[in-house]
JSON list of C-alpha atoms in Angstrom, two decimals:
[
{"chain": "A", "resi": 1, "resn": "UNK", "atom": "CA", "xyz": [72.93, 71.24, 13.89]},
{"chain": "A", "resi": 2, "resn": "UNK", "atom": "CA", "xyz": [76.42, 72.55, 14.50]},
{"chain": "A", "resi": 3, "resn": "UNK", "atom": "CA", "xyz": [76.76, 74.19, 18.33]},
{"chain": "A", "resi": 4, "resn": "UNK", "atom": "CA", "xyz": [76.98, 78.01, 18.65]},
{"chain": "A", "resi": 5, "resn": "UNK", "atom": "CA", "xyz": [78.27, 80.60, 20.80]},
{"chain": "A", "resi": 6, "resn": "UNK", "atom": "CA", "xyz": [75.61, 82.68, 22.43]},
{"chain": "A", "resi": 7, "resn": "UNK", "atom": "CA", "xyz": [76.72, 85.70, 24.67]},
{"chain": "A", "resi": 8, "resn": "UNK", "atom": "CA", "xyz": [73.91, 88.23, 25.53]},
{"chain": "A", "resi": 9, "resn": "UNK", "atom": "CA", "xyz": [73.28, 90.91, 28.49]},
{"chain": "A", "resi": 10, "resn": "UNK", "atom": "CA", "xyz": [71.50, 90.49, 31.38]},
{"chain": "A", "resi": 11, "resn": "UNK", "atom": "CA", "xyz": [69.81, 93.50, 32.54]},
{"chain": "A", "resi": 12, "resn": "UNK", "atom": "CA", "xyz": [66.66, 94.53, 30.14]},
{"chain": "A", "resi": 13, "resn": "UNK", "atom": "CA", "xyz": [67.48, 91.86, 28.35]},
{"chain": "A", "resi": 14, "resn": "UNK", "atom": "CA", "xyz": [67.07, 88.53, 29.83]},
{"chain": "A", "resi": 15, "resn": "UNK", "atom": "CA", "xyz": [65.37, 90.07, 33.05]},
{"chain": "A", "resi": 16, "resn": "UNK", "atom": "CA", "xyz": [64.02, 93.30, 34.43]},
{"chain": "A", "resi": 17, "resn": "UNK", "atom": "CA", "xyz": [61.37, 93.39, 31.52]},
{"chain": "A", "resi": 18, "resn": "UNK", "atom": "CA", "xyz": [58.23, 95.46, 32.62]},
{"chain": "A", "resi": 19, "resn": "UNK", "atom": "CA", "xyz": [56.08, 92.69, 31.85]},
{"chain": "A", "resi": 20, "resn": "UNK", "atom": "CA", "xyz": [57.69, 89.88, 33.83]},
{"chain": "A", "resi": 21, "resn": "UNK", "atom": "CA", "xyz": [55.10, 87.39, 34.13]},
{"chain": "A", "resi": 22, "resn": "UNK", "atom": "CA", "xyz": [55.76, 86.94, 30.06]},
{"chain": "A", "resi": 23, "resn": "UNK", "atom": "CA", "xyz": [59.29, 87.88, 30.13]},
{"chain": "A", "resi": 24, "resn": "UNK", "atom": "CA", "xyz": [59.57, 84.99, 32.86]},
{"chain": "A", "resi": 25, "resn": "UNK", "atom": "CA", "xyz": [57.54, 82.51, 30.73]},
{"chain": "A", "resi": 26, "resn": "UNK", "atom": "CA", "xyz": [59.33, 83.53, 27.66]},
{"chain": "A", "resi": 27, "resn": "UNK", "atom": "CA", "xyz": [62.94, 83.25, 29.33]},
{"chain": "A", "resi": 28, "resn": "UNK", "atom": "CA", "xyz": [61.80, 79.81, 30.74]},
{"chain": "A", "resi": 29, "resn": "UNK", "atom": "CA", "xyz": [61.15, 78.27, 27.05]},
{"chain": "A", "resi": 30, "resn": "UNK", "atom": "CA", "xyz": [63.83, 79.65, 26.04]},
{"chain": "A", "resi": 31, "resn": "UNK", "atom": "CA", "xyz": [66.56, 77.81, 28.54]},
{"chain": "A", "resi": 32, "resn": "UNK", "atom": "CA", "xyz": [64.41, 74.65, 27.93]},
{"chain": "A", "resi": 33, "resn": "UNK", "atom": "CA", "xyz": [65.41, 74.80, 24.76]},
{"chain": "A", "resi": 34, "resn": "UNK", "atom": "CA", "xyz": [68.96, 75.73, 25.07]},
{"chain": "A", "resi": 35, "resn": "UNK", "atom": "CA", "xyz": [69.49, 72.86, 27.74]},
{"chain": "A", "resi": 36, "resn": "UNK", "atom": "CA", "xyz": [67.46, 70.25, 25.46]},
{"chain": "A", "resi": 37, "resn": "UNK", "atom": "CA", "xyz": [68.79, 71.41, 22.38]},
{"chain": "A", "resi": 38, "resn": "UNK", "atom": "CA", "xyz": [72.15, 73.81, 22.20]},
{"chain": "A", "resi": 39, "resn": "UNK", "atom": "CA", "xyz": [73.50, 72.46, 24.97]},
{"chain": "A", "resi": 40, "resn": "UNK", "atom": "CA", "xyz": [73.79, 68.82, 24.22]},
{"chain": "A", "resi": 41, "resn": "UNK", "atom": "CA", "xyz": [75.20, 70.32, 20.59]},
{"chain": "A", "resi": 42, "resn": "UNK", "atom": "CA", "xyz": [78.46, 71.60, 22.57]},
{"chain": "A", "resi": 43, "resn": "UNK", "atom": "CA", "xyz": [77.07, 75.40, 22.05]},
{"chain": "A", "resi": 44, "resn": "UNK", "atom": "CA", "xyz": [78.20, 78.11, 25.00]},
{"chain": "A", "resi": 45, "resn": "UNK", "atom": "CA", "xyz": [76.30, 80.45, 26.47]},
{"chain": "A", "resi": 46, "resn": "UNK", "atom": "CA", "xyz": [78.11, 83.37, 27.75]},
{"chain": "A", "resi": 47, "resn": "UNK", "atom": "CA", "xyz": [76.47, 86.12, 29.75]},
{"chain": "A", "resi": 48, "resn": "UNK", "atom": "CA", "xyz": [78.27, 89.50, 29.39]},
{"chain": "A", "resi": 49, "resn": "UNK", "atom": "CA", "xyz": [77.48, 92.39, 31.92]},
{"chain": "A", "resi": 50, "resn": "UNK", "atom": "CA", "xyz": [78.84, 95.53, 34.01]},
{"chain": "A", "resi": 51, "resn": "UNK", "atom": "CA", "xyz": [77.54, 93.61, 36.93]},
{"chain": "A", "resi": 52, "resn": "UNK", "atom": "CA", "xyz": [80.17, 92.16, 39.32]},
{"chain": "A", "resi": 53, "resn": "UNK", "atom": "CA", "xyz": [80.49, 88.74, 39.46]},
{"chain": "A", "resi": 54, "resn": "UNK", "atom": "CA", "xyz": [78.90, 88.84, 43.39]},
{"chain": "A", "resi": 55, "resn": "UNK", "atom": "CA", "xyz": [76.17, 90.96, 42.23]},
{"chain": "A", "resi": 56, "resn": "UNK", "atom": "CA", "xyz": [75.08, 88.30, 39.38]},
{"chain": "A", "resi": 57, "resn": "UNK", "atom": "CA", "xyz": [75.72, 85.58, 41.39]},
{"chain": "A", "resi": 58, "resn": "UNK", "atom": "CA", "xyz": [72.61, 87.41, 43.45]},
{"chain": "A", "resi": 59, "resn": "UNK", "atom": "CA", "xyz": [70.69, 87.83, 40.22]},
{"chain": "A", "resi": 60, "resn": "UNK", "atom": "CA", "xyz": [70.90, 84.48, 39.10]},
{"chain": "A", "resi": 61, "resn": "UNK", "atom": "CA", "xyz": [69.59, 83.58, 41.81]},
{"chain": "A", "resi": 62, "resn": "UNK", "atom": "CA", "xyz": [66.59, 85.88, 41.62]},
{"chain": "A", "resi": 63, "resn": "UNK", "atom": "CA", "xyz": [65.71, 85.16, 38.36]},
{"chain": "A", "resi": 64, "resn": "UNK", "atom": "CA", "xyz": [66.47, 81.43, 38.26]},
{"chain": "A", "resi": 65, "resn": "UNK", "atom": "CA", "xyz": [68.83, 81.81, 35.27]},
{"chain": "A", "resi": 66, "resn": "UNK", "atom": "CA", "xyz": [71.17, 78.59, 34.15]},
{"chain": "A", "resi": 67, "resn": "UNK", "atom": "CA", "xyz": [74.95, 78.28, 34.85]},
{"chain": "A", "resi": 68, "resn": "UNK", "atom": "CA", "xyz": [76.74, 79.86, 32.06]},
{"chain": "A", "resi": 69, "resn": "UNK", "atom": "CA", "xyz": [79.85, 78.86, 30.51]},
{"chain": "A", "resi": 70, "resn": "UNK", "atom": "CA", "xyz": [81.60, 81.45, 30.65]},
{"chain": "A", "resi": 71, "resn": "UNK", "atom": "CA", "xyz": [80.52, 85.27, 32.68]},
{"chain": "A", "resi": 72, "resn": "UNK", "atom": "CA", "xyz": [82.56, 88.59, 31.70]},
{"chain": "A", "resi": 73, "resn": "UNK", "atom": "CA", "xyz": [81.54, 91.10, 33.86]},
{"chain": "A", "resi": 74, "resn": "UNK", "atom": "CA", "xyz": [82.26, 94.43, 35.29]},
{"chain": "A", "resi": 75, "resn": "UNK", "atom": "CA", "xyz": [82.49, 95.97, 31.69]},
{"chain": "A", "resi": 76, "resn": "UNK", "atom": "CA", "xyz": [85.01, 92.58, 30.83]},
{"chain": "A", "resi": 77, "resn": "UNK", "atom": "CA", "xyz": [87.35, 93.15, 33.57]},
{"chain": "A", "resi": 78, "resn": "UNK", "atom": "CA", "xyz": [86.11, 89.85, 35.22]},
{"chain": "A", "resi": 79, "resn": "UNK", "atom": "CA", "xyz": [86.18, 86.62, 33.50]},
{"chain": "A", "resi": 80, "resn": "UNK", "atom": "CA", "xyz": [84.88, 83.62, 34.98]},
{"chain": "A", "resi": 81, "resn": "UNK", "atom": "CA", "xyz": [84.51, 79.93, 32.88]},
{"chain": "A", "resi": 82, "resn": "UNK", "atom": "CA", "xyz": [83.05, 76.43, 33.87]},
{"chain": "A", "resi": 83, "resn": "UNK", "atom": "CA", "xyz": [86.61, 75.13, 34.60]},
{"chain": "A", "resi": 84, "resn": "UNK", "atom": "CA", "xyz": [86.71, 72.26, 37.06]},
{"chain": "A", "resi": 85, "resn": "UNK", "atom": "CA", "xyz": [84.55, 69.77, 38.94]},
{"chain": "A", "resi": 86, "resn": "UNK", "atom": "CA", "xyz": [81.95, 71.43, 40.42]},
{"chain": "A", "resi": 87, "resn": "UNK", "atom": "CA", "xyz": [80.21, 72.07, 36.94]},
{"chain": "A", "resi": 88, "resn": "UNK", "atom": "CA", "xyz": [79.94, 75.86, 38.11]},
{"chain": "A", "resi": 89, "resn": "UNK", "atom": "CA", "xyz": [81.22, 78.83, 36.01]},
{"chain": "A", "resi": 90, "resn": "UNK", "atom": "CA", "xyz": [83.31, 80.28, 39.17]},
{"chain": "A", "resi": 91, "resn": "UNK", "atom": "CA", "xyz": [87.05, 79.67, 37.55]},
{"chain": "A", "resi": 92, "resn": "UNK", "atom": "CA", "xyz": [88.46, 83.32, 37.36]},
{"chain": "A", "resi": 93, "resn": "UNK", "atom": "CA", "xyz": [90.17, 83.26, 33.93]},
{"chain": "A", "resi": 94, "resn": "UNK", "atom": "CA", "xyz": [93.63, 84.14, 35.48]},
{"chain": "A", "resi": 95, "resn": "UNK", "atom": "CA", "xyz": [95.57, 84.78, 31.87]},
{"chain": "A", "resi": 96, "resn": "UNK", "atom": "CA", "xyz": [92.61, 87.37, 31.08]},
{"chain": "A", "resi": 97, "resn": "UNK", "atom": "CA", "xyz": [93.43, 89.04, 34.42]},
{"chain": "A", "resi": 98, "resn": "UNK", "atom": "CA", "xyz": [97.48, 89.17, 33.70]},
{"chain": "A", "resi": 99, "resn": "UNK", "atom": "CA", "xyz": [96.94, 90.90, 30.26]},
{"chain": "A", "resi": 100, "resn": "UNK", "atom": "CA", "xyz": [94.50, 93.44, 31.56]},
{"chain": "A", "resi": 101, "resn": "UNK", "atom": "CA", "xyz": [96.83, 94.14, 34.59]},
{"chain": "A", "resi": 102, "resn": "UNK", "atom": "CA", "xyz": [100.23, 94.07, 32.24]},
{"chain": "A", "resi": 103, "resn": "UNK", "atom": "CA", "xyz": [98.48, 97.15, 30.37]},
{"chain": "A", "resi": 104, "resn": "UNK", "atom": "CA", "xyz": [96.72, 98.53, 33.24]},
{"chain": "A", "resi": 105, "resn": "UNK", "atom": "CA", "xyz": [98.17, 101.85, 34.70]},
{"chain": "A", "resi": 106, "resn": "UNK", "atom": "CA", "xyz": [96.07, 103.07, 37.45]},
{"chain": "A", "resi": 107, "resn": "UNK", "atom": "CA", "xyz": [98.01, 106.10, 38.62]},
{"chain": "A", "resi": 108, "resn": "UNK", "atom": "CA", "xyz": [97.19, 107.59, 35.41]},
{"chain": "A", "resi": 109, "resn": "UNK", "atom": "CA", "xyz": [93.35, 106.46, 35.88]},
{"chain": "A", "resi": 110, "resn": "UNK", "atom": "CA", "xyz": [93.60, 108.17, 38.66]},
{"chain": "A", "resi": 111, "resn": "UNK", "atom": "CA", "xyz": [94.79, 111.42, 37.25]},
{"chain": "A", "resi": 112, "resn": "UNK", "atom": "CA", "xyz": [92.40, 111.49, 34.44]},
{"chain": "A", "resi": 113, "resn": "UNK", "atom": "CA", "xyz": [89.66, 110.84, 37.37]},
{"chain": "A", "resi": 114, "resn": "UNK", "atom": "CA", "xyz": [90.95, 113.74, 39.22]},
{"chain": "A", "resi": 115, "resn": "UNK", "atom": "CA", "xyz": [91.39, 116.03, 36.47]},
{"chain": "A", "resi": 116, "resn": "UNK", "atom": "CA", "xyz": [87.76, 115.39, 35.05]},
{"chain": "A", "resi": 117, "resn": "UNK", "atom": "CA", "xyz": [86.35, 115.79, 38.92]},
{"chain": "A", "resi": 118, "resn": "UNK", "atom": "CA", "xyz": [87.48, 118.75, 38.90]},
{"chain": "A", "resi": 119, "resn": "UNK", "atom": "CA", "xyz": [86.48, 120.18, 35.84]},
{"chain": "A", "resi": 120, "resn": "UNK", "atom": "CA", "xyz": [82.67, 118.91, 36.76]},
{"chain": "A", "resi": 121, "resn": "UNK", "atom": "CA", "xyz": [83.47, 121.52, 39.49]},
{"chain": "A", "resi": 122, "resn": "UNK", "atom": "CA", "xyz": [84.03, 123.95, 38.26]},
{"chain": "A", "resi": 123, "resn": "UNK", "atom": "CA", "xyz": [81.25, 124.05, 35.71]}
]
């Protein structure tokens, strides 16, 4: 088979199901898969959440998930890819993080933040 690229969610999707005793079973045959079959192809598994990259560090943990190659979280303000010996996805893509700050004007976040805050008040 020819490798693939497979980027899914985390949250109600690969954990917090309501039944997790088969959401855990299910998730387990699926990585044994992946790692005996997709991974050996080359294929990348991405995991793509508004989680910061501390808080799925903590989550991976929990739920026992597999290194990814590459993790964009925080809404994709964070990249991080398997870059480097340790075999761990913890490389902060640093060109990602130049074209999102060459682009990024926070004073006028910060206006637009203000401005909506306080239109919530006054309604």
């Amino acid at each position: 088979g020819s490798p693939i690229c497979l980027i899914t969610d985390l949250d109600d999707t690969l954990v917090g199901h309501h039944d997790k005793e088969r959401a855990t079973i299910d998730r387990n045959r699926f990585f044994k898969y992946w790692d005996d079959v997709q991974r050996p192809l080359g294929s990348k598994l991405v995991y793509n959440s508004g989680r910061s990259y501390e808080s799925f560090r903590e989550l991976q943990l929990e739920a026992d998930l597999p290194e990814p190659d590459v993790y964009i979280g925080r809404v994709g303000t964070q990249v991080f890819v398997r870059d480097g010996p340790s075999g761990l996805c913890d490389h902060l893509h640093r060109e990602w993080v130049a074209q999102l700050d060459s682009s990024w004007s926070g004073s006028i976040v910060d206006a637009a933040m203000r401005e909506a805050e306080e239109q919530c008040k006054a309604q």
